[in-house]
């Protein structure tokens, strides 16, 4: 599977225990919990489409497939 650098960075961060928060609504955004750096929604949507992540209640979580993939 071919992933962009941004997608690899998100998966690696999640595998190492980083939390990714998201907010919906008028000011929708997605960001890392430690640095508050924004993540593009296009990156999250693509990872969801590939089955690597899933949106929970306020957090982005890895799927079982996302936990086992080697970057």
Coordinates of N, CA and C in Angstrom, one line a residue:
X1 N 0.8 -1.2 0.0 CA 0.0 0.0 0.0 C 0.9 1.2 0.0
X2 N 0.6 2.2 -0.9 CA 1.4 3.4 -1.0 C 0.7 4.5 -0.2
X3 N 1.4 5.1 0.8 CA 0.9 6.2 1.6 C 1.7 7.4 1.4
X4 N 1.1 8.6 1.5 CA 1.9 9.8 1.5 C 2.6 10.0 2.8
X5 N 3.5 11.0 2.8 CA 4.3 11.3 4.0 C 3.4 11.7 5.2
X6 N 2.3 12.5 4.9 CA 1.4 12.9 5.9 C 0.6 11.8 6.5
X7 N 0.2 10.8 5.6 CA -0.5 9.6 6.1 C 0.4 8.7 6.9
X8 N 1.6 8.6 6.5 CA 2.6 7.8 7.3 C 2.8 8.4 8.7
X9 N 2.9 9.7 8.7 CA 3.1 10.4 10.0 C 2.0 10.2 10.9
X10 N 0.7 10.3 10.4 CA -0.5 10.1 11.3 C -0.5 8.6 11.8
X11 N -0.3 7.7 11.0 CA -0.3 6.3 11.4 C 0.8 6.0 12.4
X12 N 2.0 6.5 12.1 CA 3.1 6.3 13.1 C 2.8 6.9 14.4
X13 N 2.3 8.1 14.4 CA 2.0 8.8 15.7 C 0.9 8.0 16.5
X14 N -0.1 7.5 15.8 CA -1.1 6.7 16.5 C -0.6 5.4 17.0
X15 N 0.3 4.8 16.3 CA 0.9 3.5 16.7 C 1.8 3.7 17.9
X16 N 2.4 5.0 18.1 CA 3.2 5.3 19.2 C 2.5 5.9 20.4
X17 N 1.1 5.9 20.3 CA 0.3 6.3 21.5 C -0.1 7.7 21.5
X18 N 0.1 8.5 20.4 CA -0.4 9.9 20.3 C -1.9 9.8 20.1
X19 N -2.6 10.8 20.7 CA -4.0 10.9 20.5 C -4.3 12.0 19.5
X20 N -5.2 11.7 18.6 CA -5.7 12.7 17.6 C -7.1 13.0 17.9
X21 N -7.4 14.3 18.2 CA -8.7 14.8 18.4 C -9.3 15.4 17.2
X22 N -10.7 15.4 17.1 CA -11.3 16.1 16.1 C -12.6 16.8 16.6
X23 N -12.9 17.9 15.9 CA -14.1 18.6 16.2 C -14.9 18.8 14.9
X24 N -16.2 18.8 15.0 CA -17.0 19.0 13.8 C -17.7 20.3 14.0
X25 N -18.4 20.7 12.9 CA -19.2 21.9 13.0 C -18.6 23.0 12.1
X26 N -18.9 24.3 12.5 CA -18.5 25.4 11.7 C -16.9 25.5 11.6
X27 N -16.3 25.2 12.8 CA -14.8 25.3 12.8 C -14.2 23.9 13.0
X28 N -14.6 23.0 12.1 CA -14.2 21.6 12.2 C -12.7 21.6 12.0
X29 N -12.0 20.8 12.8 CA -10.6 20.6 12.7 C -10.2 19.3 13.3
X30 N -9.0 18.8 13.0 CA -8.4 17.6 13.5 C -7.0 17.9 13.9
X31 N -6.6 17.5 15.1 CA -5.3 17.9 15.6 C -4.7 16.9 16.6
X32 N -3.4 17.0 16.7 CA -2.6 16.1 17.7 C -2.8 16.7 19.1
X33 N -2.9 15.8 20.1 CA -3.1 16.2 21.4 C -1.9 16.9 22.1
X34 N -0.7 16.5 21.7 CA 0.5 17.0 22.3 C 0.9 18.3 21.7
X35 N 0.8 18.5 20.4 CA 1.3 19.7 19.8 C 0.2 20.6 19.3
X36 N -1.0 20.2 19.2 CA -2.1 20.9 18.7 C -1.9 21.3 17.2
X37 N -1.1 20.6 16.5 CA -0.8 20.8 15.1 C -2.0 20.2 14.3
X38 N -2.5 21.0 13.4 CA -3.7 20.5 12.6 C -3.3 19.5 11.6
X39 N -4.2 18.6 11.3 CA -4.1 17.5 10.3 C -5.2 17.8 9.3
X40 N -4.8 17.6 8.1 CA -5.8 17.8 7.0 C -6.9 16.7 7.0
X41 N -8.1 17.2 6.8 CA -9.2 16.2 6.8 C -9.1 15.3 5.6
X42 N -8.5 15.7 4.5 CA -8.3 14.8 3.4 C -7.4 13.6 3.8
X43 N -6.4 13.9 4.6 CA -5.6 12.8 5.1 C -6.4 11.8 5.9
X44 N -7.2 12.3 6.8 CA -8.0 11.4 7.7 C -9.1 10.7 6.8
X45 N -9.7 11.3 5.9 CA -10.7 10.7 5.0 C -10.1 9.5 4.2
X46 N -8.9 9.8 3.7 CA -8.2 8.7 2.9 C -7.8 7.5 3.8
X47 N -7.3 7.8 5.0 CA -7.0 6.7 5.9 C -8.2 5.9 6.3
X48 N -9.4 6.6 6.5 CA -10.6 5.9 6.8 C -11.0 5.1 5.6
X49 N -10.9 5.6 4.4 CA -11.2 4.9 3.2 C -10.4 3.6 3.0
X50 N -9.1 3.7 3.4 CA -8.2 2.5 3.4 C -8.4 1.5 4.5
X51 N -9.3 1.9 5.5 CA -9.5 1.0 6.6 C -8.5 1.0 7.7
X52 N -7.7 2.1 7.8 CA -6.6 2.1 8.8 C -7.0 2.8 10.0
X53 N -7.9 3.8 9.9 CA -8.4 4.5 11.1 C -9.9 4.6 11.1
X54 N -10.5 4.9 12.2 CA -11.9 5.1 12.4 C -12.2 6.2 13.4
X55 N -13.2 7.0 13.1 CA -13.5 8.1 14.0 C -14.4 7.5 15.2
X56 N -13.9 7.8 16.4 CA -14.7 7.5 17.6 C -15.4 8.8 18.1
X57 N -15.7 8.8 19.4 CA -16.3 10.0 19.9 C -15.2 11.1 20.3
X58 N -14.9 11.9 19.4 CA -14.0 13.0 19.6 C -12.5 12.6 19.3
X59 N -12.3 11.4 19.0 CA -10.9 10.9 18.7 C -10.8 10.1 17.5
X60 N -9.6 10.0 16.9 CA -9.4 9.2 15.7 C -8.7 8.0 16.3
X61 N -9.1 6.8 16.0 CA -8.6 5.5 16.5 C -8.1 4.6 15.4
X62 N -7.0 3.9 15.7 CA -6.5 2.9 14.7 C -7.5 1.7 14.7
X63 N -7.6 1.1 13.5 CA -8.3 -0.2 13.4 C -7.3 -1.3 13.7
X64 N -7.7 -2.5 13.7 CA -6.8 -3.6 13.9 C -5.8 -3.7 12.7
X65 N -6.3 -3.4 11.6 CA -5.4 -3.4 10.4 C -4.4 -2.3 10.5
X66 N -4.8 -1.1 11.0 CA -3.9 0.0 11.2 C -2.8 -0.2 12.2
X67 N -3.2 -1.0 13.2 CA -2.2 -1.3 14.3 C -1.1 -2.3 13.8
X68 N -1.4 -3.1 12.8 CA -0.4 -4.1 12.4 C 0.3 -3.7 11.1
X69 N -0.1 -2.6 10.5 CA 0.6 -2.2 9.2 C 2.0 -1.7 9.6
X70 N 3.0 -2.1 8.7 CA 4.4 -1.6 8.9 C 4.6 -0.4 7.9
X71 N 5.2 0.6 8.5 CA 5.4 1.8 7.7 C 6.9 1.9 7.3

